[in-house]
mmCIF file of C-alpha atoms in Angstrom:
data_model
loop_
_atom_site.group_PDB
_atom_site.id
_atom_site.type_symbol
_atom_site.label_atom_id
_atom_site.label_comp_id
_atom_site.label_asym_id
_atom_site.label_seq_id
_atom_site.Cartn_x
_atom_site.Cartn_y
_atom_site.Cartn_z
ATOM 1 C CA UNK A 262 13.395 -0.474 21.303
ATOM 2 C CA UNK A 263 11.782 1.440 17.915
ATOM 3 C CA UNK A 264 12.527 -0.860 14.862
ATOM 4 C CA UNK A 265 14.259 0.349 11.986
ATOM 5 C CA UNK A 266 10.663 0.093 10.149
ATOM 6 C CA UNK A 267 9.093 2.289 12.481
ATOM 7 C CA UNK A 268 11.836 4.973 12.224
ATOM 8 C CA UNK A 269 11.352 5.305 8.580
ATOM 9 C CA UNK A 270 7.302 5.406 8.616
ATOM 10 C CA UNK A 271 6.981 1.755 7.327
ATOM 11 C CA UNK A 272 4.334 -0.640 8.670
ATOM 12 C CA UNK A 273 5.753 -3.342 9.556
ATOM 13 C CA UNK A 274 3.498 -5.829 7.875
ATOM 14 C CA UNK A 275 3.631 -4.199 4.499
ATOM 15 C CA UNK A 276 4.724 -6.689 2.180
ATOM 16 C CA UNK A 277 3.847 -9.960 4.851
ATOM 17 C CA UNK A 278 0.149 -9.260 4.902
ATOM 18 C CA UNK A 279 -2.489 -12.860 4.473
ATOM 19 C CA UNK A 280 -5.994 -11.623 4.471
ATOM 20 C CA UNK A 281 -8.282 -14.538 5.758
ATOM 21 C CA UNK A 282 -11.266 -13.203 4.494
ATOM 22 C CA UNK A 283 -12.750 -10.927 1.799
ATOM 23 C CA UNK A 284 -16.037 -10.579 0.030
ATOM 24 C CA UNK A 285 -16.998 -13.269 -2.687
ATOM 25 C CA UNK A 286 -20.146 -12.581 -5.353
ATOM 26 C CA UNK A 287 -23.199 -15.105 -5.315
ATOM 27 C CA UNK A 288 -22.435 -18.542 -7.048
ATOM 28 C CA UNK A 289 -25.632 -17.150 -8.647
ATOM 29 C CA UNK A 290 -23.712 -14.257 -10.276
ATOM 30 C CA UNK A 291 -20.509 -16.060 -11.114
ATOM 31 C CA UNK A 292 -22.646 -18.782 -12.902
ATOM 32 C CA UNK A 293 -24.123 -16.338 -15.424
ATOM 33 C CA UNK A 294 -20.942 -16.205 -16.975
ATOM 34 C CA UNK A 295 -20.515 -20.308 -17.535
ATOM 35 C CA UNK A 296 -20.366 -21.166 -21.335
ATOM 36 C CA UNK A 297 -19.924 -17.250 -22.852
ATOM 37 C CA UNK A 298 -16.992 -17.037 -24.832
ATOM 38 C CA UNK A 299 -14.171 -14.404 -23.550
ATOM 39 C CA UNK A 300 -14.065 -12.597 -26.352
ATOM 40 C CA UNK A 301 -17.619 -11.916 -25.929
ATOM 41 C CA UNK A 302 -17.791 -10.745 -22.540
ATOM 42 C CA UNK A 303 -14.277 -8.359 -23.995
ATOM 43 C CA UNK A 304 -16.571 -7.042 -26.596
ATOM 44 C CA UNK A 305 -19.048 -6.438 -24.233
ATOM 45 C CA UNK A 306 -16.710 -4.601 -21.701
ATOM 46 C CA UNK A 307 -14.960 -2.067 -24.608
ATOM 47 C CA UNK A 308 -12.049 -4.533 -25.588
ATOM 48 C CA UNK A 309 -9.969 -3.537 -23.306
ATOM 49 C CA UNK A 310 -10.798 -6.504 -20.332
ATOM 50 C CA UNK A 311 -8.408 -9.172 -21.087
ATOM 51 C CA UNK A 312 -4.768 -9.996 -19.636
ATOM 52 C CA UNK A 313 -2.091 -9.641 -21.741
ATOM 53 C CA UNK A 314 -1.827 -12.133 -24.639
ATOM 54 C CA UNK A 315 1.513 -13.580 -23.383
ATOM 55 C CA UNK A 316 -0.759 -15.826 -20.703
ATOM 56 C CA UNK A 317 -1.771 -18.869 -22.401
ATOM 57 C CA UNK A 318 -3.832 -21.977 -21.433
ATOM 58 C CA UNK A 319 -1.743 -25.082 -20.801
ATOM 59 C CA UNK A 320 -5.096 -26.958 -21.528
ATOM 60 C CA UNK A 321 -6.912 -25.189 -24.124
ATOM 61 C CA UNK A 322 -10.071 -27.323 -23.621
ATOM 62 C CA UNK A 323 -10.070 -26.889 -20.018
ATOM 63 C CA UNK A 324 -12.650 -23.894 -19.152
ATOM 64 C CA UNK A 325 -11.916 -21.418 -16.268
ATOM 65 C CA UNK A 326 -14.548 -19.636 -14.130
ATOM 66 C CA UNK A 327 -14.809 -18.429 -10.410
ATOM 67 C CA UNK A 328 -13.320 -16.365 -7.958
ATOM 68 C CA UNK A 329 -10.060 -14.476 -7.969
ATOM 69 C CA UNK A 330 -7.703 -15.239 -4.458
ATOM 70 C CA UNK A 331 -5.319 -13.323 -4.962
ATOM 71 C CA UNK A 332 -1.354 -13.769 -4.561
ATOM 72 C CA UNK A 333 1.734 -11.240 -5.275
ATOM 73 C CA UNK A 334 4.894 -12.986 -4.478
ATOM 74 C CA UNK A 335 8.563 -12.152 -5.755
ATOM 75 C CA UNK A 336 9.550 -12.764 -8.694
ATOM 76 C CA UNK A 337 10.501 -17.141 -9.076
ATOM 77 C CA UNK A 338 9.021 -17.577 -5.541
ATOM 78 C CA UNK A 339 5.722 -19.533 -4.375
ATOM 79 C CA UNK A 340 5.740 -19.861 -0.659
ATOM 80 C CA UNK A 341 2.697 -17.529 -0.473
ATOM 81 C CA UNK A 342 1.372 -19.497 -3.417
ATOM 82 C CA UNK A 343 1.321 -23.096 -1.179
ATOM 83 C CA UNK A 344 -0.362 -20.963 1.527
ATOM 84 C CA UNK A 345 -2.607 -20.117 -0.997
ATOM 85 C CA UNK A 346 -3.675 -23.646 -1.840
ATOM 86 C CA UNK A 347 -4.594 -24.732 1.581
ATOM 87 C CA UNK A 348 -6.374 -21.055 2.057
ATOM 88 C CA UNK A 349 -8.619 -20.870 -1.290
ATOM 89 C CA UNK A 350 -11.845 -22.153 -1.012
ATOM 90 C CA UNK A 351 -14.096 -24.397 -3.348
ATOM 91 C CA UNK A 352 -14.765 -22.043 -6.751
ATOM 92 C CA UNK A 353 -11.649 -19.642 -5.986
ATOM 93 C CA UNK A 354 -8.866 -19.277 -8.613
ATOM 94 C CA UNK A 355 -5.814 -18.869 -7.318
ATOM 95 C CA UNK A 356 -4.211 -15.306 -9.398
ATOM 96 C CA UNK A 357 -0.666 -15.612 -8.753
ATOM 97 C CA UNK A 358 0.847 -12.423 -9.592
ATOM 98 C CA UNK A 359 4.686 -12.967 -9.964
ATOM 99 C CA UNK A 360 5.923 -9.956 -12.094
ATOM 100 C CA UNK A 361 5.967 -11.535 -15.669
ATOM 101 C CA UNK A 362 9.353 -13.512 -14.107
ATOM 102 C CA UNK A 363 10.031 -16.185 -16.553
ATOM 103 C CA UNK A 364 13.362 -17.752 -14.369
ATOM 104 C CA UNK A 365 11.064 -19.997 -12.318
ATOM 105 C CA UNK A 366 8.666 -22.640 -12.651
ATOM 106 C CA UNK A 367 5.866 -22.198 -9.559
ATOM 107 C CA UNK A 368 3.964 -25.131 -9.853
ATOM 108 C CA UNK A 369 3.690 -28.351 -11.981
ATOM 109 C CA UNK A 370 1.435 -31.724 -11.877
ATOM 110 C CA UNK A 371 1.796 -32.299 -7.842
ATOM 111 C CA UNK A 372 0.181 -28.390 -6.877
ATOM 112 C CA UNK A 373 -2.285 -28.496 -9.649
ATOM 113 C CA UNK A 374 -3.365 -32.157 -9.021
ATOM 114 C CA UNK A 375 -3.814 -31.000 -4.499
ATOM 115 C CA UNK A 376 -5.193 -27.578 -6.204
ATOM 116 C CA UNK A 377 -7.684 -29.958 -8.051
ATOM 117 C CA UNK A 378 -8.587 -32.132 -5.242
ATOM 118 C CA UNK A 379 -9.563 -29.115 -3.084
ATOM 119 C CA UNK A 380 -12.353 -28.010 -5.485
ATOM 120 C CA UNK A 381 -9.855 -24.804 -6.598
ATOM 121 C CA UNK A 382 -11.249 -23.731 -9.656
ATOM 122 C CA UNK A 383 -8.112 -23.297 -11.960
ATOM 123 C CA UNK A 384 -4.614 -21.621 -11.388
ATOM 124 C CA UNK A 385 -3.442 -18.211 -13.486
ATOM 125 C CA UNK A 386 0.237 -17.070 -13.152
ATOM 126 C CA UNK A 387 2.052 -14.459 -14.880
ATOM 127 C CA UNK A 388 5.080 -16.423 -14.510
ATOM 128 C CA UNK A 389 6.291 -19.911 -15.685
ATOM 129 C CA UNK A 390 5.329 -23.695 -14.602
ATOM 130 C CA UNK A 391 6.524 -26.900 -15.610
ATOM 131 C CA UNK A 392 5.365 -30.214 -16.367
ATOM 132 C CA UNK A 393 4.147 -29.047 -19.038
ATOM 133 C CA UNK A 394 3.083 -32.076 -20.522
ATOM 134 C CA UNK A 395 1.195 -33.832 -18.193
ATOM 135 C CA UNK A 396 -0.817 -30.255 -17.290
ATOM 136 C CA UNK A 397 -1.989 -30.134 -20.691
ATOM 137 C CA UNK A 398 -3.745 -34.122 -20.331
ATOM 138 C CA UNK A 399 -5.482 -32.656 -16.816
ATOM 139 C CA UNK A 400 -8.985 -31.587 -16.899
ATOM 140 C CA UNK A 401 -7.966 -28.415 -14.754
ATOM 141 C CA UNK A 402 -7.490 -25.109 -16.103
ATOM 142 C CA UNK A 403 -3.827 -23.551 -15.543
ATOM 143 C CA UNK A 404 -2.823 -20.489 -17.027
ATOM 144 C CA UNK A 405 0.715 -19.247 -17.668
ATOM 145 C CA UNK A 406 3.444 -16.994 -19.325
ATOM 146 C CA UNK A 407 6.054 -19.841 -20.008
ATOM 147 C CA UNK A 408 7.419 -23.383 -18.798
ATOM 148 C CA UNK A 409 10.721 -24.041 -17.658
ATOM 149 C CA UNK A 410 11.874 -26.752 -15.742
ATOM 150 C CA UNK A 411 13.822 -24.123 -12.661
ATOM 151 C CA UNK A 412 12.250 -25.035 -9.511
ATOM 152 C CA UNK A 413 10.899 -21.711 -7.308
ATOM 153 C CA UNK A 414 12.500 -20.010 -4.278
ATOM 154 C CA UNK A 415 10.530 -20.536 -1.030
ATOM 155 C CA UNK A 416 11.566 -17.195 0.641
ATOM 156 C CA UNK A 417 8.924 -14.785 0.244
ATOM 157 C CA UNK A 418 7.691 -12.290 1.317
ATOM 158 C CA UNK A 419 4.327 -11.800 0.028
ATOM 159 C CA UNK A 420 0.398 -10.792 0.055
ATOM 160 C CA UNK A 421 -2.482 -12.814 -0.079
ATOM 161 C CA UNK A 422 -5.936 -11.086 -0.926
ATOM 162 C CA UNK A 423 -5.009 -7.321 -1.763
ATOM 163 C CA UNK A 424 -5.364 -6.165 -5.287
ATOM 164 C CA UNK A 425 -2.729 -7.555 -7.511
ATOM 165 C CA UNK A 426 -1.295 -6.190 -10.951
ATOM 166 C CA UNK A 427 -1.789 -9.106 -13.894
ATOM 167 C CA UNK A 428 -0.732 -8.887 -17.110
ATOM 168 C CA UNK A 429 -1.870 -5.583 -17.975
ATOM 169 C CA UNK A 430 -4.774 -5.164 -15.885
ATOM 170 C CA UNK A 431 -5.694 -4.961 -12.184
ATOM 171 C CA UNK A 432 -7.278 -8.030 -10.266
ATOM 172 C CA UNK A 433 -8.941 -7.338 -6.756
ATOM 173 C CA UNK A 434 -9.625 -10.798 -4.691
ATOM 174 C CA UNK A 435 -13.611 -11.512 -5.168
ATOM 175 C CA UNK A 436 -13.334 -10.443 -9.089
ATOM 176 C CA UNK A 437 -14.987 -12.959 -11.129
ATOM 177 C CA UNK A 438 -12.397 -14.931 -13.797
ATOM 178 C CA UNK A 439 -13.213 -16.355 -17.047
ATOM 179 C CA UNK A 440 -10.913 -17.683 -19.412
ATOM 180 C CA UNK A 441 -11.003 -20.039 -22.435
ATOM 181 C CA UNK A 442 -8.778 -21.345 -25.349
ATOM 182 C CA UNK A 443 -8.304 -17.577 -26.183
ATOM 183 C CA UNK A 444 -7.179 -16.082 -22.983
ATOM 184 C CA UNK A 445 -9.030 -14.935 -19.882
ATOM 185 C CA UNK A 446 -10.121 -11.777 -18.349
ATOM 186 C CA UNK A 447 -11.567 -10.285 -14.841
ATOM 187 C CA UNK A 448 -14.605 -9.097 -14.114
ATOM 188 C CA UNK A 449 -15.447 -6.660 -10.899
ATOM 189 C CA UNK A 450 -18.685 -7.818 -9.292
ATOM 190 C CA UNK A 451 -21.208 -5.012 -9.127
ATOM 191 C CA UNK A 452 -25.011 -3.663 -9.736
ATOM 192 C CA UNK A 453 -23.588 -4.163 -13.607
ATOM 193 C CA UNK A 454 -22.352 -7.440 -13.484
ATOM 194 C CA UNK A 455 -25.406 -9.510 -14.158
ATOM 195 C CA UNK A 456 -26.637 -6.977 -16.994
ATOM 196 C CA UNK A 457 -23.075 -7.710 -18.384
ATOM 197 C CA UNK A 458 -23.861 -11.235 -18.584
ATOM 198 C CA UNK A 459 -27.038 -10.934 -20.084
ATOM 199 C CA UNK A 460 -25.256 -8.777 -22.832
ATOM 200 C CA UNK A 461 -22.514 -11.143 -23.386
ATOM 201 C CA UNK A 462 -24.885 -14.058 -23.858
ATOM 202 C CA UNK A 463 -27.472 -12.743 -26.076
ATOM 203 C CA UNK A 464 -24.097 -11.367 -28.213
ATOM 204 C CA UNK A 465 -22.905 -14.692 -28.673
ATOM 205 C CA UNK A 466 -26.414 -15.723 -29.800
ATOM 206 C CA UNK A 467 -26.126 -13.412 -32.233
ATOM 207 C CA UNK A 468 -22.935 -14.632 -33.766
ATOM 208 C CA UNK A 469 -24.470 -18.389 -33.264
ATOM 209 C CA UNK A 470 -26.818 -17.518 -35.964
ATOM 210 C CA UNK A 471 -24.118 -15.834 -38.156
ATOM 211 C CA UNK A 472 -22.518 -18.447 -38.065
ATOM 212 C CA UNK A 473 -25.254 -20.629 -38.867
ATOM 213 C CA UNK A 474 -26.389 -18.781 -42.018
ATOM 214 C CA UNK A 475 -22.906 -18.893 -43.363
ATOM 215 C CA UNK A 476 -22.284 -22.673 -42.849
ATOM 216 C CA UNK A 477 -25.871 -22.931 -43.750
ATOM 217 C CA UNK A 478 -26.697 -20.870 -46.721
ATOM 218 C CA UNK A 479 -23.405 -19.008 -47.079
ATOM 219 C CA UNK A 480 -25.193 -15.900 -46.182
ATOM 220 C CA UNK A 481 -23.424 -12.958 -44.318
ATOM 221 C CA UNK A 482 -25.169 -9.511 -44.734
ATOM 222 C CA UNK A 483 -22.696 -6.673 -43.632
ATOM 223 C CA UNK A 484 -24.179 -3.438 -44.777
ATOM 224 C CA UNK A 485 -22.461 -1.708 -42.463
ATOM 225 C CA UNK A 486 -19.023 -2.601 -44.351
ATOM 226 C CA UNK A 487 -20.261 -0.381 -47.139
ATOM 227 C CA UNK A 488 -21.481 2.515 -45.031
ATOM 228 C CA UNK A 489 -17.863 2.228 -43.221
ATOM 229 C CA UNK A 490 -16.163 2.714 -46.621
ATOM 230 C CA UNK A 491 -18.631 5.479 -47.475
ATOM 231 C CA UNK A 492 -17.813 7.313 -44.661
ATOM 232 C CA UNK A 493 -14.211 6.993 -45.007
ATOM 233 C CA UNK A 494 -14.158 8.132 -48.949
ATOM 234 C CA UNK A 495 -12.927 5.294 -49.847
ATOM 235 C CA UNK A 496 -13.480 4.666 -53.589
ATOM 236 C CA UNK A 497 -13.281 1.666 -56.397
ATOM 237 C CA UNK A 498 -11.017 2.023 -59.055
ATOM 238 C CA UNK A 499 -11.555 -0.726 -61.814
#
């Protein structure tokens, strides 16, 4: 007998698909990125790299960096999301994708603290968790749009490992996260990538020593302000 799915053209998987396995960058390459600020690498990539602003670090002083595994789930559910965390390997962050929902909490101290144990490198959801308080002591990045204290569905469906849409920008599974006090962004591993690290790096070298000469010697030469105005027509009136 031909299912109603196969009547209408659908696959039947479509929406229930776990991919075991998909291509991860060199530790080598993901490593370039440790200790460059985000805003650095978004300067570096035209300002347009990061998620949206509403996803904020539970921890602020907790640093994120390594591999997207990606997760799209309904909106308030996470029974892909616990597949996820037996799944992800060692350096993976788990990008649970959850359609900016902000009626359910998906995880809290007991997933982040297994997450944790596994070697998972931090947790980004454009949804809500909860215990909020005790995720902000752990030394384990988690990312979120809000905190409530509504527990999840467990119904599904789901996908695990397809491209996902986060917070403004697309994540593929393999891209390389980063994310600080300031926000985090993705980065799609390619013959650019470890130029783009290079760049980042020597940038924030660059503002190091601004930043040095004004705490230093007070010193911060801006020509360029001038030449800005200049070109603008702006002009002084005393």
């Amino acid at each position: 007998m031909i299912s109603n799915q196969k009547k209408r053209g659908f696959h039947m998987s479509l929406g229930c698909r776990i991919r075991r396995n998909f291509e991860r960058p060199s530790k080598e390459l993901v490593e370039a990125f440790r200790g460059i600020p985000v805003a650095n690498i978004d300067d570096n990539c035209g300002r347009i790299a990061a998620v949206d602003s509403s996803i904020f670090p539970l921890n602020p002083k907790a640093r994120l960096l390594g591999t997207a595994f990606t997760v799209n789930a309904p909106a308030g559910d996470n029974l892909l999301f616990h597949k996820a965390l037996d799944m992800a390997q060692p350096g993976d962050v788990i990008v649970l994708a959850n359609k900016g929902s902000m009626s359910r909490a998906l995880c809290g101290e007991i997933m982040s603290n297994y997450a944790k144990s596994r070697g998972i490198a931090g947790i980004i959801i454009d949804g809500c968790v909860r215990d909020s308080y005790t995720l902000s002591q752990m030394d384990f990045p988690v990312y979120a749009k809000g905190i409530t204290p509504n527990g999840p569905y467990k119904n599904g469906p789901g996908e695990m490992n397809f491209p996902v849409s986060f917070a403004g920008i697309v994540i593929n599974p393999g891209d390389i996260i980063v994310g600080d006090s300031d926000g985090l962004l993705a980065i799609k591993p390619d013959e650019h990538t470890a130029e783009l690290a290079e760049i980042a790096r020597n940038y924030h070298a660059g503002e190091e020593k601004q930043l040095e000469g004004i705490l230093t010697r007070g010193e911060w030469p801006r020509p360029w302000v001038d030449e800005a105005l200049k070109k603008v027509g702006f002009e002084f009136v005393d």
